[in-house]
PDB file of C-alpha atoms in Angstrom:
ATOM      1  CA  UNK A   5      20.235 -14.172  14.246  1.00  0.00           C
ATOM      2  CA  UNK A   6      21.295 -13.420  10.697  1.00  0.00           C
ATOM      3  CA  UNK A   7      19.301 -10.563   9.184  1.00  0.00           C
ATOM      4  CA  UNK A   8      19.834 -11.818   5.648  1.00  0.00           C
ATOM      5  CA  UNK A   9      19.631 -15.538   4.902  1.00  0.00           C
ATOM      6  CA  UNK A  10      21.228 -16.738   1.708  1.00  0.00           C
ATOM      7  CA  UNK A  11      20.541 -20.116   0.144  1.00  0.00           C
ATOM      8  CA  UNK A  12      21.905 -22.445  -0.812  1.00  0.00           C
ATOM      9  CA  UNK A  13      25.122 -22.059   1.134  1.00  0.00           C
ATOM     10  CA  UNK A  14      27.072 -24.102  -1.431  1.00  0.00           C
ATOM     11  CA  UNK A  15      26.267 -24.936  -5.029  1.00  0.00           C
ATOM     12  CA  UNK A  16      28.299 -27.030  -7.444  1.00  0.00           C
ATOM     13  CA  UNK A  17      27.100 -27.374 -11.033  1.00  0.00           C
ATOM     14  CA  UNK A  18      28.322 -28.234 -14.517  1.00  0.00           C
ATOM     15  CA  UNK A  19      29.089 -25.628 -17.134  1.00  0.00           C
ATOM     16  CA  UNK A  20      25.992 -24.749 -19.119  1.00  0.00           C
ATOM     17  CA  UNK A  21      23.480 -25.322 -16.337  1.00  0.00           C
ATOM     18  CA  UNK A  22      21.145 -22.668 -14.969  1.00  0.00           C
ATOM     19  CA  UNK A  23      20.931 -21.773 -11.298  1.00  0.00           C
ATOM     20  CA  UNK A  24      19.151 -19.491  -8.861  1.00  0.00           C
ATOM     21  CA  UNK A  25      20.358 -18.297  -5.485  1.00  0.00           C
ATOM     22  CA  UNK A  26      18.246 -16.538  -2.916  1.00  0.00           C
ATOM     23  CA  UNK A  27      18.534 -13.809  -0.332  1.00  0.00           C
ATOM     24  CA  UNK A  28      15.712 -13.627   2.208  1.00  0.00           C
ATOM     25  CA  UNK A  29      14.802 -11.529   5.220  1.00  0.00           C
ATOM     26  CA  UNK A  30      11.865 -10.555   7.373  1.00  0.00           C
ATOM     27  CA  UNK A  31      13.004  -6.916   7.173  1.00  0.00           C
ATOM     28  CA  UNK A  32      12.159  -4.384   4.490  1.00  0.00           C
ATOM     29  CA  UNK A  33      15.187  -2.896   2.743  1.00  0.00           C
ATOM     30  CA  UNK A  34      15.499   0.454   1.020  1.00  0.00           C
ATOM     31  CA  UNK A  35      17.973  -1.123  -1.368  1.00  0.00           C
ATOM     32  CA  UNK A  36      19.715  -4.416  -1.890  1.00  0.00           C
ATOM     33  CA  UNK A  37      23.045  -5.142  -3.513  1.00  0.00           C
ATOM     34  CA  UNK A  38      24.642  -8.261  -4.935  1.00  0.00           C
ATOM     35  CA  UNK A  39      28.402  -8.719  -4.878  1.00  0.00           C
ATOM     36  CA  UNK A  40      30.715 -11.424  -6.227  1.00  0.00           C
ATOM     37  CA  UNK A  41      33.927 -12.262  -4.434  1.00  0.00           C
ATOM     38  CA  UNK A  42      36.730 -14.323  -5.940  1.00  0.00           C
ATOM     39  CA  UNK A  43      39.365 -16.049  -3.803  1.00  0.00           C
ATOM     40  CA  UNK A  44      41.995 -13.650  -2.501  1.00  0.00           C
ATOM     41  CA  UNK A  45      40.062 -10.567  -3.525  1.00  0.00           C
ATOM     42  CA  UNK A  46      37.480  -8.206  -2.109  1.00  0.00           C
ATOM     43  CA  UNK A  47      33.793  -8.290  -3.078  1.00  0.00           C
ATOM     44  CA  UNK A  48      32.876  -6.530  -6.314  1.00  0.00           C
ATOM     45  CA  UNK A  49      29.464  -4.957  -6.775  1.00  0.00           C
ATOM     46  CA  UNK A  50      27.288  -6.557  -9.467  1.00  0.00           C
ATOM     47  CA  UNK A  51      24.016  -4.669  -9.087  1.00  0.00           C
ATOM     48  CA  UNK A  52      21.870  -2.513  -6.816  1.00  0.00           C
ATOM     49  CA  UNK A  53      18.076  -2.870  -6.768  1.00  0.00           C
ATOM     50  CA  UNK A  54      15.872  -0.301  -5.076  1.00  0.00           C
ATOM     51  CA  UNK A  55      12.280  -0.731  -6.287  1.00  0.00           C
ATOM     52  CA  UNK A  56       9.980  -3.571  -5.233  1.00  0.00           C
ATOM     53  CA  UNK A  57       9.535  -5.973  -8.133  1.00  0.00           C
ATOM     54  CA  UNK A  58      12.513  -4.546  -9.979  1.00  0.00           C
ATOM     55  CA  UNK A  59      14.348  -6.828 -12.409  1.00  0.00           C
ATOM     56  CA  UNK A  60      17.834  -6.068 -13.670  1.00  0.00           C
ATOM     57  CA  UNK A  61      19.875  -8.024 -16.177  1.00  0.00           C
ATOM     58  CA  UNK A  62      23.623  -8.136 -16.480  1.00  0.00           C
ATOM     59  CA  UNK A  63      24.483 -10.371 -19.450  1.00  0.00           C
ATOM     60  CA  UNK A  64      23.611 -13.901 -18.249  1.00  0.00           C
ATOM     61  CA  UNK A  65      22.714 -12.730 -14.736  1.00  0.00           C
ATOM     62  CA  UNK A  66      19.164 -11.703 -13.803  1.00  0.00           C
ATOM     63  CA  UNK A  67      18.481 -10.024 -10.467  1.00  0.00           C
ATOM     64  CA  UNK A  68      15.037  -9.577  -8.981  1.00  0.00           C
ATOM     65  CA  UNK A  69      13.946  -7.600  -5.929  1.00  0.00           C
ATOM     66  CA  UNK A  70      10.835  -8.910  -4.214  1.00  0.00           C
ATOM     67  CA  UNK A  71       7.627  -6.874  -4.355  1.00  0.00           C
ATOM     68  CA  UNK A  72       7.798  -6.279  -0.616  1.00  0.00           C
ATOM     69  CA  UNK A  73      11.539  -5.489  -0.759  1.00  0.00           C
ATOM     70  CA  UNK A  74      12.312  -8.270   1.742  1.00  0.00           C
ATOM     71  CA  UNK A  75      13.974 -10.729  -0.606  1.00  0.00           C
ATOM     72  CA  UNK A  76      15.922 -11.033  -3.802  1.00  0.00           C
ATOM     73  CA  UNK A  77      17.092 -13.662  -6.232  1.00  0.00           C
ATOM     74  CA  UNK A  78      19.975 -14.025  -8.642  1.00  0.00           C
ATOM     75  CA  UNK A  79      19.512 -16.288 -11.666  1.00  0.00           C
ATOM     76  CA  UNK A  80      22.439 -17.296 -13.852  1.00  0.00           C
ATOM     77  CA  UNK A  81      21.779 -18.750 -17.287  1.00  0.00           C
ATOM     78  CA  UNK A  82      24.259 -21.142 -18.891  1.00  0.00           C
ATOM     79  CA  UNK A  83      26.792 -20.888 -16.092  1.00  0.00           C
ATOM     80  CA  UNK A  84      30.472 -20.724 -16.986  1.00  0.00           C
ATOM     81  CA  UNK A  85      33.573 -21.572 -14.909  1.00  0.00           C
ATOM     82  CA  UNK A  86      34.270 -17.842 -14.713  1.00  0.00           C
ATOM     83  CA  UNK A  87      31.084 -17.454 -12.649  1.00  0.00           C
ATOM     84  CA  UNK A  88      32.712 -19.386  -9.820  1.00  0.00           C
ATOM     85  CA  UNK A  89      32.900 -17.374  -6.617  1.00  0.00           C
ATOM     86  CA  UNK A  90      31.144 -16.261  -3.451  1.00  0.00           C
ATOM     87  CA  UNK A  91      27.915 -14.363  -4.099  1.00  0.00           C
ATOM     88  CA  UNK A  92      26.934 -11.975  -1.333  1.00  0.00           C
ATOM     89  CA  UNK A  93      23.777  -9.952  -0.901  1.00  0.00           C
ATOM     90  CA  UNK A  94      23.708  -6.817   1.243  1.00  0.00           C
ATOM     91  CA  UNK A  95      20.611  -4.958   2.344  1.00  0.00           C
ATOM     92  CA  UNK A  96      20.332  -1.366   3.540  1.00  0.00           C
ATOM     93  CA  UNK A  97      17.727  -0.472   6.171  1.00  0.00           C
ATOM     94  CA  UNK A  98      16.397   3.011   5.492  1.00  0.00           C
ATOM     95  CA  UNK A  99      17.999   5.731   3.386  1.00  0.00           C
ATOM     96  CA  UNK A 100      20.790   6.239   5.900  1.00  0.00           C
ATOM     97  CA  UNK A 101      20.807   2.776   7.392  1.00  0.00           C
ATOM     98  CA  UNK A 102      23.862   0.658   7.226  1.00  0.00           C
ATOM     99  CA  UNK A 103      24.108  -2.340   4.980  1.00  0.00           C
ATOM    100  CA  UNK A 104      24.169  -5.860   6.362  1.00  0.00           C
ATOM    101  CA  UNK A 105      25.723  -8.697   4.420  1.00  0.00           C
ATOM    102  CA  UNK A 106      24.383 -12.222   4.155  1.00  0.00           C
ATOM    103  CA  UNK A 107      26.706 -15.196   4.626  1.00  0.00           C
ATOM    104  CA  UNK A 108      26.905 -15.801   0.902  1.00  0.00           C
ATOM    105  CA  UNK A 109      26.484 -18.631  -1.588  1.00  0.00           C
ATOM    106  CA  UNK A 110      29.658 -20.328  -2.751  1.00  0.00           C
ATOM    107  CA  UNK A 111      29.209 -21.281  -6.404  1.00  0.00           C
ATOM    108  CA  UNK A 112      31.483 -23.696  -8.241  1.00  0.00           C
ATOM    109  CA  UNK A 113      30.987 -24.190 -11.960  1.00  0.00           C
ATOM    110  CA  UNK A 114      32.845 -27.212 -13.304  1.00  0.00           C
ATOM    111  CA  UNK A 115      34.009 -27.258 -16.920  1.00  0.00           C
TER     112      UNK A 115
ATOM    113  CA  UNK B   1      42.224   4.740 -10.782  1.00  0.00           C
ATOM    114  CA  UNK B   2      44.247   2.525  -8.469  1.00  0.00           C
ATOM    115  CA  UNK B   3      41.256   1.460  -6.419  1.00  0.00           C
ATOM    116  CA  UNK B   4      41.329   0.961  -2.667  1.00  0.00           C
ATOM    117  CA  UNK B   5      44.821   0.125  -1.482  1.00  0.00           C
ATOM    118  CA  UNK B   6      45.470  -1.961   1.613  1.00  0.00           C
ATOM    119  CA  UNK B   7      48.707  -2.918   3.304  1.00  0.00           C
ATOM    120  CA  UNK B   8      50.098  -5.275   4.209  1.00  0.00           C
ATOM    121  CA  UNK B   9      48.422  -8.004   2.148  1.00  0.00           C
ATOM    122  CA  UNK B  10      49.486 -10.649   4.631  1.00  0.00           C
ATOM    123  CA  UNK B  11      50.446 -10.335   8.281  1.00  0.00           C
ATOM    124  CA  UNK B  12      51.576 -13.089  10.607  1.00  0.00           C
ATOM    125  CA  UNK B  13      52.170 -12.137  14.200  1.00  0.00           C
ATOM    126  CA  UNK B  14      52.272 -13.633  17.647  1.00  0.00           C
ATOM    127  CA  UNK B  15      49.609 -13.304  20.286  1.00  0.00           C
ATOM    128  CA  UNK B  16      50.025 -10.133  22.302  1.00  0.00           C
ATOM    129  CA  UNK B  17      51.685  -8.132  19.553  1.00  0.00           C
ATOM    130  CA  UNK B  18      50.273  -4.914  18.137  1.00  0.00           C
ATOM    131  CA  UNK B  19      48.981  -5.064  14.574  1.00  0.00           C
ATOM    132  CA  UNK B  20      48.289  -2.060  12.348  1.00  0.00           C
ATOM    133  CA  UNK B  21      46.407  -2.395   9.080  1.00  0.00           C
ATOM    134  CA  UNK B  22      46.421   0.443   6.580  1.00  0.00           C
ATOM    135  CA  UNK B  23      44.010   1.662   3.934  1.00  0.00           C
ATOM    136  CA  UNK B  24      44.069   4.300   1.235  1.00  0.00           C
ATOM    137  CA  UNK B  25      40.551   4.895  -0.136  1.00  0.00           C
ATOM    138  CA  UNK B  26      39.732   5.932  -3.679  1.00  0.00           C
ATOM    139  CA  UNK B  27      40.492   9.611  -4.153  1.00  0.00           C
ATOM    140  CA  UNK B  28      37.394  11.756  -3.751  1.00  0.00           C
ATOM    141  CA  UNK B  29      35.397   9.172  -1.827  1.00  0.00           C
ATOM    142  CA  UNK B  30      33.762  10.460   1.336  1.00  0.00           C
ATOM    143  CA  UNK B  31      33.010   7.249   3.214  1.00  0.00           C
ATOM    144  CA  UNK B  32      35.353   4.517   4.405  1.00  0.00           C
ATOM    145  CA  UNK B  33      34.459   1.157   5.878  1.00  0.00           C
ATOM    146  CA  UNK B  34      36.425  -1.529   7.725  1.00  0.00           C
ATOM    147  CA  UNK B  35      35.134  -5.119   7.529  1.00  0.00           C
ATOM    148  CA  UNK B  36      36.300  -8.456   8.902  1.00  0.00           C
ATOM    149  CA  UNK B  37      35.612 -11.738   7.091  1.00  0.00           C
ATOM    150  CA  UNK B  38      35.825 -15.222   8.573  1.00  0.00           C
ATOM    151  CA  UNK B  39      34.335 -18.555   7.628  1.00  0.00           C
ATOM    152  CA  UNK B  40      32.349 -18.672  10.850  1.00  0.00           C
ATOM    153  CA  UNK B  41      30.928 -15.141  10.905  1.00  0.00           C
ATOM    154  CA  UNK B  42      31.000 -14.053   7.270  1.00  0.00           C
ATOM    155  CA  UNK B  43      31.573 -10.396   6.398  1.00  0.00           C
ATOM    156  CA  UNK B  44      31.116  -8.116   9.398  1.00  0.00           C
ATOM    157  CA  UNK B  45      31.197  -4.321   9.427  1.00  0.00           C
ATOM    158  CA  UNK B  46      33.546  -3.085  12.129  1.00  0.00           C
ATOM    159  CA  UNK B  47      33.377   0.692  11.696  1.00  0.00           C
ATOM    160  CA  UNK B  48      32.622   3.306   9.107  1.00  0.00           C
ATOM    161  CA  UNK B  49      33.728   6.902   8.631  1.00  0.00           C
ATOM    162  CA  UNK B  50      32.138   9.741   6.743  1.00  0.00           C
ATOM    163  CA  UNK B  51      34.314  12.764   5.934  1.00  0.00           C
ATOM    164  CA  UNK B  52      36.971  11.330   8.278  1.00  0.00           C
ATOM    165  CA  UNK B  53      34.575  11.185  11.243  1.00  0.00           C
ATOM    166  CA  UNK B  54      33.607   7.820  12.776  1.00  0.00           C
ATOM    167  CA  UNK B  55      29.855   7.413  12.322  1.00  0.00           C
ATOM    168  CA  UNK B  56      29.179   3.877  13.517  1.00  0.00           C
ATOM    169  CA  UNK B  57      31.661   1.776  15.470  1.00  0.00           C
ATOM    170  CA  UNK B  58      29.140  -0.637  16.938  1.00  0.00           C
ATOM    171  CA  UNK B  59      30.793  -3.524  15.134  1.00  0.00           C
ATOM    172  CA  UNK B  60      34.180  -3.069  16.779  1.00  0.00           C
ATOM    173  CA  UNK B  61      34.569  -6.237  18.838  1.00  0.00           C
ATOM    174  CA  UNK B  62      36.219  -4.784  21.926  1.00  0.00           C
ATOM    175  CA  UNK B  63      38.589  -2.209  23.245  1.00  0.00           C
ATOM    176  CA  UNK B  64      41.545  -3.972  21.729  1.00  0.00           C
ATOM    177  CA  UNK B  65      40.398  -2.670  18.350  1.00  0.00           C
ATOM    178  CA  UNK B  66      40.727   0.976  17.345  1.00  0.00           C
ATOM    179  CA  UNK B  67      40.445   2.806  14.039  1.00  0.00           C
ATOM    180  CA  UNK B  68      41.529   6.247  12.926  1.00  0.00           C
ATOM    181  CA  UNK B  69      41.158   8.348   9.840  1.00  0.00           C
ATOM    182  CA  UNK B  70      43.498  11.339  10.196  1.00  0.00           C
ATOM    183  CA  UNK B  71      42.768  12.587   6.681  1.00  0.00           C
ATOM    184  CA  UNK B  72      40.700  11.788   3.618  1.00  0.00           C
ATOM    185  CA  UNK B  73      43.341   9.567   2.068  1.00  0.00           C
ATOM    186  CA  UNK B  74      44.396   7.323   4.932  1.00  0.00           C
ATOM    187  CA  UNK B  75      42.937   5.110   7.632  1.00  0.00           C
ATOM    188  CA  UNK B  76      44.322   2.599  10.082  1.00  0.00           C
ATOM    189  CA  UNK B  77      42.833  -0.286  12.024  1.00  0.00           C
ATOM    190  CA  UNK B  78      44.869  -1.260  15.067  1.00  0.00           C
ATOM    191  CA  UNK B  79      44.624  -4.343  17.246  1.00  0.00           C
ATOM    192  CA  UNK B  80      46.473  -4.229  20.548  1.00  0.00           C
ATOM    193  CA  UNK B  81      47.059  -6.773  21.941  1.00  0.00           C
ATOM    194  CA  UNK B  82      46.252  -9.252  19.206  1.00  0.00           C
ATOM    195  CA  UNK B  83      44.726 -12.679  19.931  1.00  0.00           C
ATOM    196  CA  UNK B  84      44.435 -15.840  17.799  1.00  0.00           C
ATOM    197  CA  UNK B  85      40.676 -15.283  17.427  1.00  0.00           C
ATOM    198  CA  UNK B  86      41.445 -12.051  15.566  1.00  0.00           C
ATOM    199  CA  UNK B  87      42.754 -14.116  12.645  1.00  0.00           C
ATOM    200  CA  UNK B  88      40.668 -13.145   9.615  1.00  0.00           C
ATOM    201  CA  UNK B  89      40.747 -11.208   6.368  1.00  0.00           C
ATOM    202  CA  UNK B  90      40.252  -7.503   6.986  1.00  0.00           C
ATOM    203  CA  UNK B  91      38.777  -5.446   4.170  1.00  0.00           C
ATOM    204  CA  UNK B  92      38.660  -1.727   3.685  1.00  0.00           C
ATOM    205  CA  UNK B  93      36.050  -0.239   1.356  1.00  0.00           C
ATOM    206  CA  UNK B  94      35.197   3.274   0.249  1.00  0.00           C
ATOM    207  CA  UNK B  95      32.181   4.899  -1.342  1.00  0.00           C
ATOM    208  CA  UNK B  96      31.641   8.201  -3.066  1.00  0.00           C
ATOM    209  CA  UNK B  97      28.812   9.526  -0.975  1.00  0.00           C
ATOM    210  CA  UNK B  98      27.616   9.444   2.588  1.00  0.00           C
ATOM    211  CA  UNK B  99      25.919   6.290   3.617  1.00  0.00           C
ATOM    212  CA  UNK B 100      25.494   3.163   1.632  1.00  0.00           C
ATOM    213  CA  UNK B 101      26.336   4.024  -1.930  1.00  0.00           C
ATOM    214  CA  UNK B 102      28.318   1.551  -4.005  1.00  0.00           C
ATOM    215  CA  UNK B 103      31.229   0.319  -1.922  1.00  0.00           C
ATOM    216  CA  UNK B 104      34.545  -0.454  -3.581  1.00  0.00           C
ATOM    217  CA  UNK B 105      36.536  -3.012  -1.662  1.00  0.00           C
ATOM    218  CA  UNK B 106      40.278  -3.322  -1.361  1.00  0.00           C
ATOM    219  CA  UNK B 107      42.080  -6.657  -1.751  1.00  0.00           C
ATOM    220  CA  UNK B 108      42.113  -7.276   1.994  1.00  0.00           C
ATOM    221  CA  UNK B 109      44.758  -8.042   4.588  1.00  0.00           C
ATOM    222  CA  UNK B 110      44.977 -11.650   5.708  1.00  0.00           C
ATOM    223  CA  UNK B 111      45.907 -11.593   9.383  1.00  0.00           C
ATOM    224  CA  UNK B 112      47.149 -14.667  11.212  1.00  0.00           C
ATOM    225  CA  UNK B 113      47.758 -14.426  14.943  1.00  0.00           C
ATOM    226  CA  UNK B 114      49.706 -17.395  16.303  1.00  0.00           C
TER     227      UNK B 114
END
């Protein structure tokens, strides 16, 4: 059983469109991180959220942590081909708990 | 900063051979993590070290896998004997503090066992 469920698994859109991807769990996390991974490279951290209801913005990317700290979403406005990649969420259980990664959403933005 | 360095970047070997993957974490980082990534299983944590001491190795698949961190600037992941099902991309990551601070990933080693 996967602790973190990410949806959709695959997403293919045109440049300029908006999109939202989700990361859901039945567990409560002390913090949650979003990473982006490009082909042939390791994941790169985009953001860490720690407070229930927290919203963070990174240019065209908006990250939200659920009020109950069980889920999170990533919204991209006006997607660009450079946004293409695998988006992974990782949740930490407790202050010293290890992080578990979801299976990821593979995003393709077509020019 | 050079980031996390892994070698080799690609490894092709035959079943039964020993494979050693190497990692140099970011200087000054206290924690080091080994992950395995496959299409079927996603990104899995194999083991993590804090201050060179293994803290959690519950993700190590079986006795064929072993990891060492003899000093703060070097770690190895060894598979002996290797099997085709070990084919995957192996990532090393490091973080500045104990536990689950921001992890910086290396470029990975793509292992193919024939």
